[in-house]
mmCIF file of C-alpha atoms and ligand atoms in Angstrom:
data_model
loop_
_atom_site.group_PDB
_atom_site.id
_atom_site.type_symbol
_atom_site.label_atom_id
_atom_site.label_comp_id
_atom_site.label_asym_id
_atom_site.label_seq_id
_atom_site.Cartn_x
_atom_site.Cartn_y
_atom_site.Cartn_z
ATOM 1 C CA MET J 1 132.559 74.816 108.081
ATOM 2 C CA SER J 2 134.576 77.994 108.165
ATOM 3 C CA GLY J 3 136.885 78.754 111.052
ATOM 4 C CA LEU J 4 134.602 81.490 112.321
ATOM 5 C CA GLU J 5 133.027 81.313 115.761
ATOM 6 C CA GLY J 6 129.273 80.804 116.128
ATOM 7 C CA SER J 7 127.131 83.222 114.187
ATOM 8 C CA GLU J 8 130.077 85.168 112.791
ATOM 9 C CA ALA J 9 129.763 82.467 110.178
ATOM 10 C CA PHE J 10 125.952 82.797 110.081
ATOM 11 C CA PRO J 11 125.149 86.488 110.208
ATOM 12 C CA GLU J 12 121.468 86.262 109.252
ATOM 13 C CA ARG J 13 118.926 87.025 111.919
ATOM 14 C CA ARG J 14 116.757 84.154 113.006
ATOM 15 C CA ARG J 15 113.218 84.854 114.250
ATOM 16 C CA PRO J 16 113.307 85.039 118.057
ATOM 17 C CA LEU J 17 111.181 82.483 119.902
ATOM 18 C CA VAL J 18 110.166 83.002 123.523
ATOM 19 C CA SER J 19 108.505 79.966 125.087
ATOM 20 C CA GLY J 20 106.599 79.868 128.356
ATOM 21 C CA ASN J 21 106.978 76.498 130.077
ATOM 22 C CA TRP J 22 104.204 76.450 132.654
ATOM 23 C CA LYS J 23 105.334 73.080 134.070
ATOM 24 C CA MET J 24 102.704 71.581 136.417
ATOM 25 C CA HIS J 25 100.861 74.825 137.040
ATOM 26 C CA MET J 26 97.360 76.108 136.258
ATOM 27 C CA THR J 27 94.044 74.349 135.938
ATOM 28 C CA HIS J 28 92.348 74.802 132.578
ATOM 29 C CA LEU J 29 90.287 77.665 134.005
ATOM 30 C CA GLU J 30 93.371 79.447 135.312
ATOM 31 C CA ALA J 31 95.061 78.819 131.973
ATOM 32 C CA ILE J 32 92.278 80.534 130.016
ATOM 33 C CA ASN J 33 92.567 83.537 132.274
ATOM 34 C CA ALA J 34 96.341 83.668 131.994
ATOM 35 C CA VAL J 35 96.315 83.515 128.192
ATOM 36 C CA GLN J 36 93.762 86.307 127.943
ATOM 37 C CA LYS J 37 95.734 88.455 130.351
ATOM 38 C CA LEU J 38 98.970 87.712 128.502
ATOM 39 C CA SER J 39 97.475 88.713 125.182
ATOM 40 C CA TYR J 40 96.258 91.990 126.715
ATOM 41 C CA ARG J 41 99.738 92.674 128.148
ATOM 42 C CA LEU J 42 101.478 91.763 124.879
ATOM 43 C CA ASP J 43 99.287 94.203 122.985
ATOM 44 C CA ARG J 44 100.821 96.942 125.141
ATOM 45 C CA VAL J 45 104.502 96.192 124.553
ATOM 46 C CA GLN J 46 106.638 96.378 121.416
ATOM 47 C CA ARG J 47 107.273 92.763 120.527
ATOM 48 C CA GLY J 48 108.600 93.204 116.988
ATOM 49 C CA ASN J 49 108.528 89.851 115.207
ATOM 50 C CA VAL J 50 109.111 87.779 118.338
ATOM 51 C CA GLU J 51 107.243 84.487 118.214
ATOM 52 C CA VAL J 52 105.676 83.324 121.470
ATOM 53 C CA SER J 53 104.692 79.785 122.440
ATOM 54 C CA ILE J 54 102.783 78.751 125.544
ATOM 55 C CA HIS J 55 103.317 75.268 126.988
ATOM 56 C CA PRO J 56 100.548 74.443 129.476
ATOM 57 C CA PRO J 57 100.004 71.006 131.057
ATOM 58 C CA PHE J 58 98.176 68.531 128.782
ATOM 59 C CA THR J 59 94.868 69.123 130.585
ATOM 60 C CA SER J 60 94.879 72.800 129.538
ATOM 61 C CA ILE J 61 96.058 72.520 125.939
ATOM 62 C CA ARG J 62 92.577 72.253 124.465
ATOM 63 C CA SER J 63 91.349 75.295 126.413
ATOM 64 C CA VAL J 64 94.391 77.363 125.497
ATOM 65 C CA GLN J 65 94.095 76.391 121.832
ATOM 66 C CA THR J 66 90.408 77.328 121.791
ATOM 67 C CA VAL J 67 91.073 80.811 123.232
ATOM 68 C CA ILE J 68 93.966 81.426 120.840
ATOM 69 C CA GLU J 69 91.889 80.433 117.827
ATOM 70 C CA ALA J 70 88.653 82.113 118.875
ATOM 71 C CA ASP J 71 90.344 85.427 119.716
ATOM 72 C CA GLU J 72 92.908 85.100 116.896
ATOM 73 C CA LEU J 73 95.783 85.664 119.313
ATOM 74 C CA ASP J 74 99.325 85.831 118.019
ATOM 75 C CA LEU J 75 100.505 82.931 120.194
ATOM 76 C CA GLU J 76 101.556 79.377 119.391
ATOM 77 C CA VAL J 77 100.332 76.377 121.348
ATOM 78 C CA GLY J 78 103.063 74.218 122.834
ATOM 79 C CA ALA J 79 103.368 71.026 124.850
ATOM 80 C CA GLN J 80 105.859 70.069 127.566
ATOM 81 C CA ASN J 81 106.322 66.449 126.627
ATOM 82 C CA VAL J 82 105.015 63.724 124.320
ATOM 83 C CA TYR J 83 105.303 59.969 123.831
ATOM 84 C CA TYR J 84 106.872 58.717 120.624
ATOM 85 C CA GLU J 85 104.294 56.132 119.523
ATOM 86 C CA ALA J 86 101.240 57.221 117.529
ATOM 87 C CA LYS J 87 98.784 55.124 119.565
ATOM 88 C CA GLY J 88 98.480 51.935 121.557
ATOM 89 C CA ALA J 89 98.578 50.423 125.020
ATOM 90 C CA PHE J 90 100.713 53.091 126.724
ATOM 91 C CA THR J 91 98.702 53.995 129.805
ATOM 92 C CA GLY J 92 99.103 57.611 130.834
ATOM 93 C CA GLU J 93 100.927 58.775 127.715
ATOM 94 C CA VAL J 94 99.936 61.329 125.062
ATOM 95 C CA SER J 95 100.769 60.807 121.398
ATOM 96 C CA PRO J 96 102.179 63.274 118.882
ATOM 97 C CA VAL J 97 99.150 62.682 116.663
ATOM 98 C CA MET J 98 96.890 63.922 119.460
ATOM 99 C CA LEU J 99 99.019 67.035 119.970
ATOM 100 C CA ALA J 100 99.173 67.831 116.262
ATOM 101 C CA LYS J 101 95.374 67.620 116.108
ATOM 102 C CA LEU J 102 95.217 70.300 118.829
ATOM 103 C CA SER J 103 97.281 72.653 116.626
ATOM 104 C CA VAL J 104 100.317 72.244 118.859
ATOM 105 C CA ARG J 105 103.281 73.784 117.098
ATOM 106 C CA TYR J 106 106.193 73.290 119.542
ATOM 107 C CA VAL J 107 106.902 70.343 121.818
ATOM 108 C CA ILE J 108 109.563 70.499 124.535
ATOM 109 C CA VAL J 109 111.600 67.305 124.478
ATOM 110 C CA GLY J 110 114.133 66.162 127.046
ATOM 111 C CA HIS J 111 113.580 68.902 129.593
ATOM 112 C CA SER J 112 115.970 68.318 132.496
ATOM 113 C CA GLU J 113 113.055 67.667 134.857
ATOM 114 C CA ARG J 114 111.953 64.829 132.554
ATOM 115 C CA ARG J 115 115.484 63.503 132.440
ATOM 116 C CA GLN J 116 116.180 63.837 136.176
ATOM 117 C CA ILE J 117 112.839 63.107 137.838
ATOM 118 C CA PHE J 118 111.370 60.699 135.288
ATOM 119 C CA GLY J 119 114.555 59.046 134.090
ATOM 120 C CA GLU J 120 114.188 60.007 130.438
ATOM 121 C CA THR J 121 117.186 58.880 128.391
ATOM 122 C CA ASP J 122 118.931 60.375 125.364
ATOM 123 C CA ARG J 123 117.447 57.547 123.290
ATOM 124 C CA GLU J 124 113.918 58.499 124.325
ATOM 125 C CA VAL J 125 114.669 62.153 123.655
ATOM 126 C CA ASN J 126 115.777 61.138 120.158
ATOM 127 C CA LEU J 127 112.647 59.041 119.496
ATOM 128 C CA LYS J 128 110.447 61.862 120.750
ATOM 129 C CA ALA J 129 112.167 64.485 118.599
ATOM 130 C CA LYS J 130 111.682 62.247 115.550
ATOM 131 C CA ALA J 131 108.012 61.621 116.391
ATOM 132 C CA VAL J 132 107.373 65.355 116.790
ATOM 133 C CA LEU J 133 108.973 66.109 113.415
ATOM 134 C CA ALA J 134 107.097 63.253 111.740
ATOM 135 C CA ASN J 135 103.880 64.937 112.842
ATOM 136 C CA GLN J 136 104.779 68.339 111.383
ATOM 137 C CA MET J 137 105.511 69.921 114.750
ATOM 138 C CA THR J 138 108.785 71.424 115.984
ATOM 139 C CA PRO J 139 110.738 69.895 118.859
ATOM 140 C CA ILE J 140 112.446 72.122 121.413
ATOM 141 C CA VAL J 141 115.273 69.795 122.399
ATOM 142 C CA CYS J 142 116.763 70.661 125.797
ATOM 143 C CA VAL J 143 120.383 70.142 126.760
ATOM 144 C CA GLY J 144 122.427 71.339 129.721
ATOM 145 C CA GLU J 145 124.961 70.415 132.368
ATOM 146 C CA THR J 146 124.667 69.957 136.142
ATOM 147 C CA ASP J 147 126.513 72.051 138.691
ATOM 148 C CA GLU J 148 129.061 69.275 139.256
ATOM 149 C CA GLN J 149 129.691 68.863 135.544
ATOM 150 C CA ARG J 150 130.285 72.602 135.184
ATOM 151 C CA SER J 151 132.677 72.644 138.151
ATOM 152 C CA ALA J 152 134.534 69.713 136.620
ATOM 153 C CA GLY J 153 134.912 71.629 133.344
ATOM 154 C CA GLU J 154 132.729 69.137 131.472
ATOM 155 C CA THR J 155 130.013 71.514 130.238
ATOM 156 C CA LEU J 156 130.812 71.487 126.526
ATOM 157 C CA GLU J 157 131.488 67.764 126.477
ATOM 158 C CA VAL J 158 128.130 67.011 128.169
ATOM 159 C CA VAL J 159 126.221 69.282 125.818
ATOM 160 C CA ARG J 160 127.942 67.817 122.740
ATOM 161 C CA ALA J 161 127.038 64.285 123.840
ATOM 162 C CA GLN J 162 123.392 65.225 124.484
ATOM 163 C CA LEU J 163 123.156 66.871 121.064
ATOM 164 C CA GLY J 164 124.739 63.950 119.256
ATOM 165 C CA ALA J 165 122.449 61.403 120.904
ATOM 166 C CA GLY J 166 119.300 63.519 120.920
ATOM 167 C CA LEU J 167 119.521 64.499 117.246
ATOM 168 C CA GLU J 168 120.916 61.230 115.904
ATOM 169 C CA GLY J 169 119.467 60.214 112.554
ATOM 170 C CA LEU J 170 117.836 63.564 111.809
ATOM 171 C CA ASP J 171 118.590 65.061 108.414
ATOM 172 C CA PRO J 172 120.009 68.587 108.003
ATOM 173 C CA ALA J 173 116.640 70.103 107.078
ATOM 174 C CA GLN J 174 115.060 68.635 110.206
ATOM 175 C CA VAL J 175 117.860 69.889 112.428
ATOM 176 C CA GLY J 176 117.686 73.327 110.815
ATOM 177 C CA SER J 177 113.953 73.522 111.520
ATOM 178 C CA ALA J 178 114.302 72.430 115.143
ATOM 179 C CA VAL J 179 114.772 74.530 118.255
ATOM 180 C CA LEU J 180 117.510 73.690 120.755
ATOM 181 C CA ALA J 181 117.346 74.951 124.324
ATOM 182 C CA TYR J 182 120.477 75.328 126.404
ATOM 183 C CA GLU J 183 119.368 75.062 130.007
ATOM 184 C CA PRO J 184 122.099 74.641 132.613
ATOM 185 C CA LEU J 185 120.474 72.607 135.391
ATOM 186 C CA TRP J 186 121.921 74.748 138.152
ATOM 187 C CA ALA J 187 120.118 77.779 136.705
ATOM 188 C CA ILE J 188 116.630 76.255 136.493
ATOM 189 C CA GLY J 189 114.270 77.581 139.142
ATOM 190 C CA THR J 190 117.171 78.779 141.269
ATOM 191 C CA GLY J 191 117.199 82.485 140.477
ATOM 192 C CA LYS J 192 120.838 81.974 139.431
ATOM 193 C CA ASN J 193 121.000 82.579 135.666
ATOM 194 C CA ALA J 194 124.066 81.867 133.552
ATOM 195 C CA THR J 195 125.908 85.068 132.686
ATOM 196 C CA PRO J 196 125.167 86.153 129.124
ATOM 197 C CA GLY J 197 128.796 85.385 128.252
ATOM 198 C CA ASP J 198 128.669 81.842 129.661
ATOM 199 C CA ALA J 199 125.367 81.183 127.899
ATOM 200 C CA GLN J 200 126.804 82.510 124.633
ATOM 201 C CA GLU J 201 129.887 80.312 124.932
ATOM 202 C CA VAL J 202 127.760 77.178 125.113
ATOM 203 C CA CYS J 203 125.246 78.305 122.473
ATOM 204 C CA SER J 204 128.063 79.132 120.086
ATOM 205 C CA GLU J 205 129.518 75.661 120.637
ATOM 206 C CA ILE J 206 126.070 74.152 119.981
ATOM 207 C CA ARG J 207 125.910 75.967 116.646
ATOM 208 C CA ARG J 208 129.439 74.877 115.793
ATOM 209 C CA VAL J 209 128.583 71.229 116.506
ATOM 210 C CA ILE J 210 125.447 71.463 114.370
ATOM 211 C CA GLY J 211 127.535 72.901 111.528
ATOM 212 C CA GLU J 212 130.122 70.170 111.861
ATOM 213 C CA SER J 213 127.583 67.335 111.848
ATOM 214 C CA TRP J 214 124.698 68.673 109.761
ATOM 215 C CA GLY J 215 126.248 71.444 107.669
ATOM 216 C CA ASP J 216 126.262 75.232 107.540
ATOM 217 C CA ALA J 217 122.667 75.621 106.365
ATOM 218 C CA ALA J 218 121.348 73.705 109.389
ATOM 219 C CA ALA J 219 123.657 75.617 111.741
ATOM 220 C CA GLY J 220 122.552 78.947 110.274
ATOM 221 C CA ALA J 221 118.868 78.110 110.540
ATOM 222 C CA VAL J 222 118.550 76.277 113.859
ATOM 223 C CA ARG J 223 117.228 78.449 116.675
ATOM 224 C CA ILE J 224 118.924 78.187 120.041
ATOM 225 C CA GLN J 225 117.147 79.282 123.202
ATOM 226 C CA TYR J 226 118.628 79.920 126.619
ATOM 227 C CA GLY J 227 116.642 78.828 129.670
ATOM 228 C CA GLY J 228 117.235 79.024 133.422
ATOM 229 C CA SER J 229 115.994 81.832 135.678
ATOM 230 C CA VAL J 230 115.147 84.189 132.820
ATOM 231 C CA LYS J 231 113.488 87.297 134.298
ATOM 232 C CA PRO J 232 112.495 90.719 132.952
ATOM 233 C CA LYS J 233 115.748 92.155 134.367
ATOM 234 C CA ASN J 234 118.150 89.750 132.619
ATOM 235 C CA ALA J 235 116.319 88.903 129.382
ATOM 236 C CA GLU J 236 117.665 91.735 127.269
ATOM 237 C CA ALA J 237 121.339 91.116 128.079
ATOM 238 C CA ILE J 238 120.973 87.389 127.346
ATOM 239 C CA MET J 239 119.172 88.052 124.057
ATOM 240 C CA ALA J 240 121.910 90.473 123.000
ATOM 241 C CA GLU J 241 124.270 87.509 122.544
ATOM 242 C CA ARG J 242 124.817 86.464 118.933
ATOM 243 C CA ASP J 243 123.970 82.802 119.129
ATOM 244 C CA ILE J 244 120.955 83.131 121.418
ATOM 245 C CA ASP J 245 117.741 83.260 119.401
ATOM 246 C CA GLY J 246 115.181 82.939 122.132
ATOM 247 C CA LEU J 247 114.320 82.131 125.711
ATOM 248 C CA LEU J 248 112.701 79.172 127.454
ATOM 249 C CA VAL J 249 111.034 80.627 130.508
ATOM 250 C CA GLY J 250 109.656 78.681 133.472
ATOM 251 C CA GLY J 251 108.667 80.567 136.633
ATOM 252 C CA ALA J 252 108.458 84.011 135.036
ATOM 253 C CA SER J 253 106.091 82.745 132.322
ATOM 254 C CA LEU J 254 103.327 82.149 134.864
ATOM 255 C CA ASP J 255 102.740 85.853 135.430
ATOM 256 C CA PRO J 256 101.898 87.860 132.295
ATOM 257 C CA ASP J 257 103.282 90.974 134.001
ATOM 258 C CA ASP J 258 106.711 89.305 133.959
ATOM 259 C CA PHE J 259 106.367 87.374 130.712
ATOM 260 C CA ALA J 260 105.283 90.287 128.488
ATOM 261 C CA PRO J 261 108.396 92.395 129.228
ATOM 262 C CA ILE J 262 110.565 89.308 128.607
ATOM 263 C CA VAL J 263 108.952 88.925 125.180
ATOM 264 C CA ALA J 264 109.559 92.615 124.494
ATOM 265 C CA ALA J 265 113.201 92.258 125.546
ATOM 266 C CA ALA J 266 113.705 89.483 122.977
ATOM 267 C CA ARG J 267 112.981 91.776 120.060
HETATM 268 P P1 PGA K 1 112.949 78.752 135.218
HETATM 269 O O1 PGA K 1 112.724 77.390 134.388
HETATM 270 O O2 PGA K 1 112.756 79.885 134.259
HETATM 271 O O3 PGA K 1 111.872 78.730 136.292
HETATM 272 O O4 PGA K 1 114.323 78.696 135.769
HETATM 273 C C1 PGA K 1 113.209 77.255 133.091
HETATM 274 C C2 PGA K 1 112.851 75.894 132.541
HETATM 275 O O5 PGA K 1 112.879 74.913 133.286
HETATM 276 O O6 PGA K 1 112.534 75.758 131.339
#
């Protein structure tokens, strides 16, 4: 690894990825409507080569996939979570094989709501990331610090530990193909986004850690998203940062009138 900071060492441009995390919103009928409206709105903005993934609840994935395929929309199907076993007696869980069969391309793994509300551990995040990759899908592995950790000056340490544990055992090609999402917990759903500079500082450290552990090729290829209160008014400034390759959007992804300009701002 050279002594350069972040993408100074990796000047190539990675394809931006903007992901809409719908969380527990929208019935399958509402989802169909939202995807059609989004596609109409996206046709009216300049989106360059920005890739867009939509992550509805499990119950809407099939409907969303059907609309995307039938209307040949330029959108990727995503999921918000997955279990790491292929099949078996795991009541209530959904397997990566099932998602892959639905043409799911991106799977969010280790979102802070999964970690905090459902007690998901770094070990589970790691098993899930591996299961997603083993099924030819791409994990979006989420990391981020709490308010208290930031105040205590522990942000980088927390993020480094989550990366090390979450990506343990992956090879450089797998890490390079993955997406990492930096989502400070205090910014999620609060309307309080990280400043572009703060987000860049952490994303640059993420890329440095990837380079140190998995090599320069992985660090140059891995895409890093920022998430936490991304809105049409702040998206462009966040995307202007060197090590930020995309956005993971919660609340503002539910309304195509907000989400389309965010996609355009990521260009
Ligand atoms: P938010 O959520 O955009 O509503 O803050 C982001 C996320 O949780 O991924």
